[in-house]
PDB file of C-alpha atoms in Angstrom:
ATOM      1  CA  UNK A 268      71.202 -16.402 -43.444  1.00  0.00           C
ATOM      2  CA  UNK A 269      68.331 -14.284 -44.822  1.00  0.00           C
ATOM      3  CA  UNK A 270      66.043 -16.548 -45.354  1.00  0.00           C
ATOM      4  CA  UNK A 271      66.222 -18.028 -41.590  1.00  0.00           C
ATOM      5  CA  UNK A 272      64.198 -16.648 -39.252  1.00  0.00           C
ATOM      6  CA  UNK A 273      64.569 -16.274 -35.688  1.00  0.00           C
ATOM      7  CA  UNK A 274      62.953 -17.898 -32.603  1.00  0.00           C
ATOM      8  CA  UNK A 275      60.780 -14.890 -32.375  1.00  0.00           C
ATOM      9  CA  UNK A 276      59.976 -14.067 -35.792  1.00  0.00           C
ATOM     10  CA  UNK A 277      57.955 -17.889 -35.943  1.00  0.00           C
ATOM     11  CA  UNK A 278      55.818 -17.663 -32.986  1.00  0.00           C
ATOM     12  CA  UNK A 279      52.308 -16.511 -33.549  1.00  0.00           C
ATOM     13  CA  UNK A 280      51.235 -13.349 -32.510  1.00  0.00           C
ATOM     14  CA  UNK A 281      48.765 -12.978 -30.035  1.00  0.00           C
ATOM     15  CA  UNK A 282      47.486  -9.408 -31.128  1.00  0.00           C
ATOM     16  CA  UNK A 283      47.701  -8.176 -27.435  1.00  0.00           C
ATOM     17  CA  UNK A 284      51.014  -7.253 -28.568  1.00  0.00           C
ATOM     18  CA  UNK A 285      52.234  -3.145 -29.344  1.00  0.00           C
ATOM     19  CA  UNK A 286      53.800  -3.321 -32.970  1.00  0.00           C
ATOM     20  CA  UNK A 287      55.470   0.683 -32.927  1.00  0.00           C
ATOM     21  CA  UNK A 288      57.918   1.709 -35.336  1.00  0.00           C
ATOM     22  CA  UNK A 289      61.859   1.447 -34.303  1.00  0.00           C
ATOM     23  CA  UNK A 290      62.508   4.641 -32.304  1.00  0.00           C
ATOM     24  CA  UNK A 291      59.142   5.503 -31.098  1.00  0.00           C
ATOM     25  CA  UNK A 292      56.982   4.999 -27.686  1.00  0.00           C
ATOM     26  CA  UNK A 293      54.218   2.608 -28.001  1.00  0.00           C
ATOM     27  CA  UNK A 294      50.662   4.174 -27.597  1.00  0.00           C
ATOM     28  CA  UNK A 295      49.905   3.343 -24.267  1.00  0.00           C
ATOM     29  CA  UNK A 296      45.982   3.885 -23.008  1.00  0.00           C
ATOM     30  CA  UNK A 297      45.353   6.390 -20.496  1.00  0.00           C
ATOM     31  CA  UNK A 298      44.358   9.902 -20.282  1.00  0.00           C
ATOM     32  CA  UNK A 299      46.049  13.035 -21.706  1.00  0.00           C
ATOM     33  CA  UNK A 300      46.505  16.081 -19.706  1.00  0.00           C
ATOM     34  CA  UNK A 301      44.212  18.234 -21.053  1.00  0.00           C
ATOM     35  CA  UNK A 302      41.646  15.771 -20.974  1.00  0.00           C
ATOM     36  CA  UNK A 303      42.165  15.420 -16.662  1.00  0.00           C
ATOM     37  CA  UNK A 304      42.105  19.429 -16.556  1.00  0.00           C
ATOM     38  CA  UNK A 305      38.911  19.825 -18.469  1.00  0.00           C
ATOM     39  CA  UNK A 306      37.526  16.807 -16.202  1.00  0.00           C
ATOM     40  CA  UNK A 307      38.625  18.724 -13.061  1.00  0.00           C
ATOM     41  CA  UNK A 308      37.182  21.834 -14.157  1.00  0.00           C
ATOM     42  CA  UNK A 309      33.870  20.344 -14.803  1.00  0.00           C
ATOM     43  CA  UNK A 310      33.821  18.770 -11.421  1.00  0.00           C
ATOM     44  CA  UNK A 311      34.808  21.893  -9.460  1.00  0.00           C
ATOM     45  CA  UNK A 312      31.813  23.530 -11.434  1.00  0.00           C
ATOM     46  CA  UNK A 313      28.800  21.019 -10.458  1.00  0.00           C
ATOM     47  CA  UNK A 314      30.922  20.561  -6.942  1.00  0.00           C
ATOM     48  CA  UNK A 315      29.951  25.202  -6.486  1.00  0.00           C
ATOM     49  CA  UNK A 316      26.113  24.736  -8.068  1.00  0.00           C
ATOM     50  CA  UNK A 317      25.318  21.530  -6.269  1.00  0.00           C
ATOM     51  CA  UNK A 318      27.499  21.750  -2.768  1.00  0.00           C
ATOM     52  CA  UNK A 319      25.270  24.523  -1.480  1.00  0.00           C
ATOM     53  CA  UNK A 320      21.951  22.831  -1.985  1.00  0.00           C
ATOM     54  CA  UNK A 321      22.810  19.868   0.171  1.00  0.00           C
ATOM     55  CA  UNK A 322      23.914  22.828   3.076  1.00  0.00           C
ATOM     56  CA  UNK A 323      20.529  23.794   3.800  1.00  0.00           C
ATOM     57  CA  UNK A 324      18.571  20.661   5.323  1.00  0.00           C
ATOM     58  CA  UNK A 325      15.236  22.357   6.003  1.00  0.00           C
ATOM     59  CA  UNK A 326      13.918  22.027   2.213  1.00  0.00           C
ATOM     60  CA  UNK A 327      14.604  18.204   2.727  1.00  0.00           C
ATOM     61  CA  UNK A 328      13.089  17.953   6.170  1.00  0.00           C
ATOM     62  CA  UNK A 329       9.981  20.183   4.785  1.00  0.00           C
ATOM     63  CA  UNK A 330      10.025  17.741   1.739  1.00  0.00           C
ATOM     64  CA  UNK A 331      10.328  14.573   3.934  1.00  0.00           C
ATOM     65  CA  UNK A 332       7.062  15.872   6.190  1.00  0.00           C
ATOM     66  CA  UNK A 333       5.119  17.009   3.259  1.00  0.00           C
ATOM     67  CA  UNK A 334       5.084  13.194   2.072  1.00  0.00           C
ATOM     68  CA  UNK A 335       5.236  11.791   5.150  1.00  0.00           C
ATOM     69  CA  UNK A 336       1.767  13.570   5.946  1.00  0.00           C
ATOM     70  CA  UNK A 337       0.200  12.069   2.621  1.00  0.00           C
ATOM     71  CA  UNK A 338       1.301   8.769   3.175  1.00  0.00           C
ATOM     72  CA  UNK A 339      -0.338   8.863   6.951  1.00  0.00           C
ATOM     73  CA  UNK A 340      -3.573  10.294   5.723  1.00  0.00           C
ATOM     74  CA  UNK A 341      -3.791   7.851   2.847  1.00  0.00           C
ATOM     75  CA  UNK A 342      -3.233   4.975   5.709  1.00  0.00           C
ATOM     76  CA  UNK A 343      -5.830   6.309   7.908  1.00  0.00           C
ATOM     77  CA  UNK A 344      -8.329   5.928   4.973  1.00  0.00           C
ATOM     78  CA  UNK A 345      -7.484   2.624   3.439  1.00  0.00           C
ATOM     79  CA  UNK A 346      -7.586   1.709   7.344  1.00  0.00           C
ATOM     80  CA  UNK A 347     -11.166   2.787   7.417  1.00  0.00           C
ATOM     81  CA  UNK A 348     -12.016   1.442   4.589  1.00  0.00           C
ATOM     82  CA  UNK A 349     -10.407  -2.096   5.177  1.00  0.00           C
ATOM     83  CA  UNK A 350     -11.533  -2.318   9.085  1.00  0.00           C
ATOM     84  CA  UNK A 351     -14.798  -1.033   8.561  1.00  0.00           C
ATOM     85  CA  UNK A 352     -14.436   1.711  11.116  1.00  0.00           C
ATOM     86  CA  UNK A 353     -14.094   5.285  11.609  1.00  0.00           C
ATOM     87  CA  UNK A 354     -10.353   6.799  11.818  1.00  0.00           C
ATOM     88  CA  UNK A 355      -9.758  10.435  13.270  1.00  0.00           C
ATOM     89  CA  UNK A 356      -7.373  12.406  12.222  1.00  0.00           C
ATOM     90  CA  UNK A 357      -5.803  14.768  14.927  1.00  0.00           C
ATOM     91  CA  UNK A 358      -3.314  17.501  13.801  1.00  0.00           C
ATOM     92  CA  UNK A 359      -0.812  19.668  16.223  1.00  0.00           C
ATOM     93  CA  UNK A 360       0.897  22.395  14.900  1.00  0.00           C
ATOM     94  CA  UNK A 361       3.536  20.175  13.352  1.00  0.00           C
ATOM     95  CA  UNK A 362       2.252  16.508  14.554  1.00  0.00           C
ATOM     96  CA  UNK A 363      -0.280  13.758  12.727  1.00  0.00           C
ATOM     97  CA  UNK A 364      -2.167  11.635  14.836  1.00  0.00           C
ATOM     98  CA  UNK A 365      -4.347   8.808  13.858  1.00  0.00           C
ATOM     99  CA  UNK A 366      -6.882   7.295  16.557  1.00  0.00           C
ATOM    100  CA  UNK A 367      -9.513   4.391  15.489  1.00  0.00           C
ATOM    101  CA  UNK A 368     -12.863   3.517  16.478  1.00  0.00           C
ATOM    102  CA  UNK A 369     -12.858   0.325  18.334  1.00  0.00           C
ATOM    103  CA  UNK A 370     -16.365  -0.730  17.396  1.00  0.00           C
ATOM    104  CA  UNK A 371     -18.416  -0.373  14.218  1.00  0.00           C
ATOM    105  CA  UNK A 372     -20.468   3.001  14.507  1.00  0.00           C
ATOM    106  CA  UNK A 373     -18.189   3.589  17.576  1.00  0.00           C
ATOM    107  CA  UNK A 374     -16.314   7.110  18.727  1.00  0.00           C
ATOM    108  CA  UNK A 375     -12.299   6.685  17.891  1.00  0.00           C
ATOM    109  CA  UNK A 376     -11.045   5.587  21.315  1.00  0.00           C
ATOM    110  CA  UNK A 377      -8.168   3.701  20.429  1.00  0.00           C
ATOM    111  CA  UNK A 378      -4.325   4.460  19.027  1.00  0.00           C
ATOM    112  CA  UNK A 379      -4.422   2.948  15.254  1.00  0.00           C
ATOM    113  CA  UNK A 380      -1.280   1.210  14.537  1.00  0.00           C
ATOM    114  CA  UNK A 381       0.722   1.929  11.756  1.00  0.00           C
ATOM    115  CA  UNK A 382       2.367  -0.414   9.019  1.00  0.00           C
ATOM    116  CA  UNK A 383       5.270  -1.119  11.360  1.00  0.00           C
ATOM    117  CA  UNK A 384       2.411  -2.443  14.357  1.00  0.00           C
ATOM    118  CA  UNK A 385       3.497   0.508  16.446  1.00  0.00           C
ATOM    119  CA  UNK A 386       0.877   2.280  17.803  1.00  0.00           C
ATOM    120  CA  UNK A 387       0.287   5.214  17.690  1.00  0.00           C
ATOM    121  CA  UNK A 388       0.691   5.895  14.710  1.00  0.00           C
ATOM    122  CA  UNK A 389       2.074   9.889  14.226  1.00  0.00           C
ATOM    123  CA  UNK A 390       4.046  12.106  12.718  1.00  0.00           C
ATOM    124  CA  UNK A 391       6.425  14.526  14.441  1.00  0.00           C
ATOM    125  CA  UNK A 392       7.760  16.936  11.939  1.00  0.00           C
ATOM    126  CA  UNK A 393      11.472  17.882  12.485  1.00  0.00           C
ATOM    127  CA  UNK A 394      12.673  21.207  14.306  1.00  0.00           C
ATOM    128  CA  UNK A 395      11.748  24.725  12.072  1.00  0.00           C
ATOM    129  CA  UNK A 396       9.396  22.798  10.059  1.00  0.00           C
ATOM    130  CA  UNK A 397       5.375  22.850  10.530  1.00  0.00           C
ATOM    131  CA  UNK A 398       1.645  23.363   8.865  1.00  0.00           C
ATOM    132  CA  UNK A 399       1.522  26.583   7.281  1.00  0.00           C
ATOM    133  CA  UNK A 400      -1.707  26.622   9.213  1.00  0.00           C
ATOM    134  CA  UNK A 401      -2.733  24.035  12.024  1.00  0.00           C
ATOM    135  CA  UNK A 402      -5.350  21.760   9.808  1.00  0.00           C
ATOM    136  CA  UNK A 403      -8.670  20.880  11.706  1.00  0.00           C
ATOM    137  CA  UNK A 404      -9.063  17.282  12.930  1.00  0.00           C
ATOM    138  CA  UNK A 405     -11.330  15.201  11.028  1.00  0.00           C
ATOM    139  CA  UNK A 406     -12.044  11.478  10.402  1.00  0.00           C
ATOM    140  CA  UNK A 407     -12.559   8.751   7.699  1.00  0.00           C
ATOM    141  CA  UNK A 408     -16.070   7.514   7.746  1.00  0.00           C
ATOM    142  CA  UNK A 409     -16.250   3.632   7.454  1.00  0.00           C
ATOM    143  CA  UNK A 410     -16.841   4.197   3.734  1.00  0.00           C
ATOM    144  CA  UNK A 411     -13.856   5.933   3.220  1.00  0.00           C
ATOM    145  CA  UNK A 412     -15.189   9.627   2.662  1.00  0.00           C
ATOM    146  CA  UNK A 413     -13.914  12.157   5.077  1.00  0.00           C
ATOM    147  CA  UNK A 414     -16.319  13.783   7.382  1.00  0.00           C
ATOM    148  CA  UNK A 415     -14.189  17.615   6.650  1.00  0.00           C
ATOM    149  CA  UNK A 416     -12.720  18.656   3.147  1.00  0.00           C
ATOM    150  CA  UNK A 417      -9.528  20.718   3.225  1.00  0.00           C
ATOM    151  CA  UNK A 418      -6.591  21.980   1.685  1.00  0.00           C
ATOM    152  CA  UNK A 419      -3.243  22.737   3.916  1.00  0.00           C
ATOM    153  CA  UNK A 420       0.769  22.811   3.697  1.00  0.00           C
ATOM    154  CA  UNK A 421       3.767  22.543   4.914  1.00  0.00           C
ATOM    155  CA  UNK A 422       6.293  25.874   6.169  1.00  0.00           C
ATOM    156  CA  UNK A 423       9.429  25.633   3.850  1.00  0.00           C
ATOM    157  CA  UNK A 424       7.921  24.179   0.830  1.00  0.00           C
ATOM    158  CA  UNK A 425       6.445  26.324  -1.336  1.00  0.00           C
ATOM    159  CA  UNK A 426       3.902  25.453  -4.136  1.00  0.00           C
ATOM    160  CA  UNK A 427       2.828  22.456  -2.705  1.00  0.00           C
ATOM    161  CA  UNK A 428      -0.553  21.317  -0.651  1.00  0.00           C
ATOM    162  CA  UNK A 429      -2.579  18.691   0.552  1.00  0.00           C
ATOM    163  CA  UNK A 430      -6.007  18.509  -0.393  1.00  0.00           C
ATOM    164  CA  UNK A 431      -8.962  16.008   1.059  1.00  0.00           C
ATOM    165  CA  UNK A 432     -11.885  15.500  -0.624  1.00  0.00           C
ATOM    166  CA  UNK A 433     -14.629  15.117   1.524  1.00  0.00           C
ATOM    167  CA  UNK A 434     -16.789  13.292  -1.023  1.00  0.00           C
ATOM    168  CA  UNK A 435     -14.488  10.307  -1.624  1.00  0.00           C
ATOM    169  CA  UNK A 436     -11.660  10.460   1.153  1.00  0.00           C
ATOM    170  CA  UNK A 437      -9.345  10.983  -1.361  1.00  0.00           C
ATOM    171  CA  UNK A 438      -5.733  12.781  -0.423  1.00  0.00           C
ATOM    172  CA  UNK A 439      -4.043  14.248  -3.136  1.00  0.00           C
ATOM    173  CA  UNK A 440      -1.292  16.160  -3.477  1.00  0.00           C
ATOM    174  CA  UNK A 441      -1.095  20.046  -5.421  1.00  0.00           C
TER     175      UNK A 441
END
């Protein structure tokens, strides 16, 4: 009975199957243990160098108020611009407050809205953080140049400033 083959010898295979030599374990797919130590010991390295930079929330927070200061002044003059009237800019130690003219050629008497429709549109910066120095108040003209030039930042972040060009309006970032 050689030549006969068995039931299971004449099915097809469906080369999903492990083929291992009599006597040995199949390869099985997975991870060896060295590999899972290394892996741990990479993730307990980046878990020490990056853990402690998430502790200290007042570079984020100085961060956040830094561009949330150059998005407001960049709103106050494409608001000039687009309603044709002057926008003042009022600074606090650490607020941003945008007023608008409510008549062309008119003195900024009114609470500009922002994007959202809420008016007034500020910016309270949160606790610890402020202007390294209290900017002075200023407006956009109707033609989008600012009627005062000048450079400021923001406690906490260092390297970084605001600068308005008094020529053109324009708010850039240093």
């Amino acid at each position: 009975m050689a030549g006969k083959q068995s039931c299971k010898d004449s099915l097809p295979r469906s080369g999903l199957e492990v083929v291992s030599e009599p006597g040995t374990v199949p390869n099985e797919g997975g991870f060896t243990l060295i590999e899972l130590i290394v892996t741990l010991i990479i993730v307990g390295i980046l878990a020490i160098a990056i853990i402690p930079r998430f502790a200290d929330r007042a570079d984020y927070d100085a961060r956040g108020f830094f561009d949330g200061t150059l998005s407001v002044l960049r709103y106050a003059q494409k608001t000039a611009v687009a309603q044709r009237r002057m926008v003042c800019v009022g600074f606090g130690v650490s607020v941003v407050s945008l007023t608008v003219a409510s008549t062309f050629g008119g003195a900024c008497n009114t609470p500009l809205a922002g994007p959202n429709g809420v008016a007034p549109y500020s910016l309270v910066a949160p606790d610890g953080i402020s202007f390294a120095a209290t900017p002075a108040n200023f407006s956009f003209l109707p033609s989008g140049a600012a009627s005062l030039g000048q450079t400021f930042s923001v406690t906490g972040l260092t390297g970084q400033s605001i600068t308005i060009v008094a020529a053109t309006g324009y708010v850039q970032q240093n």
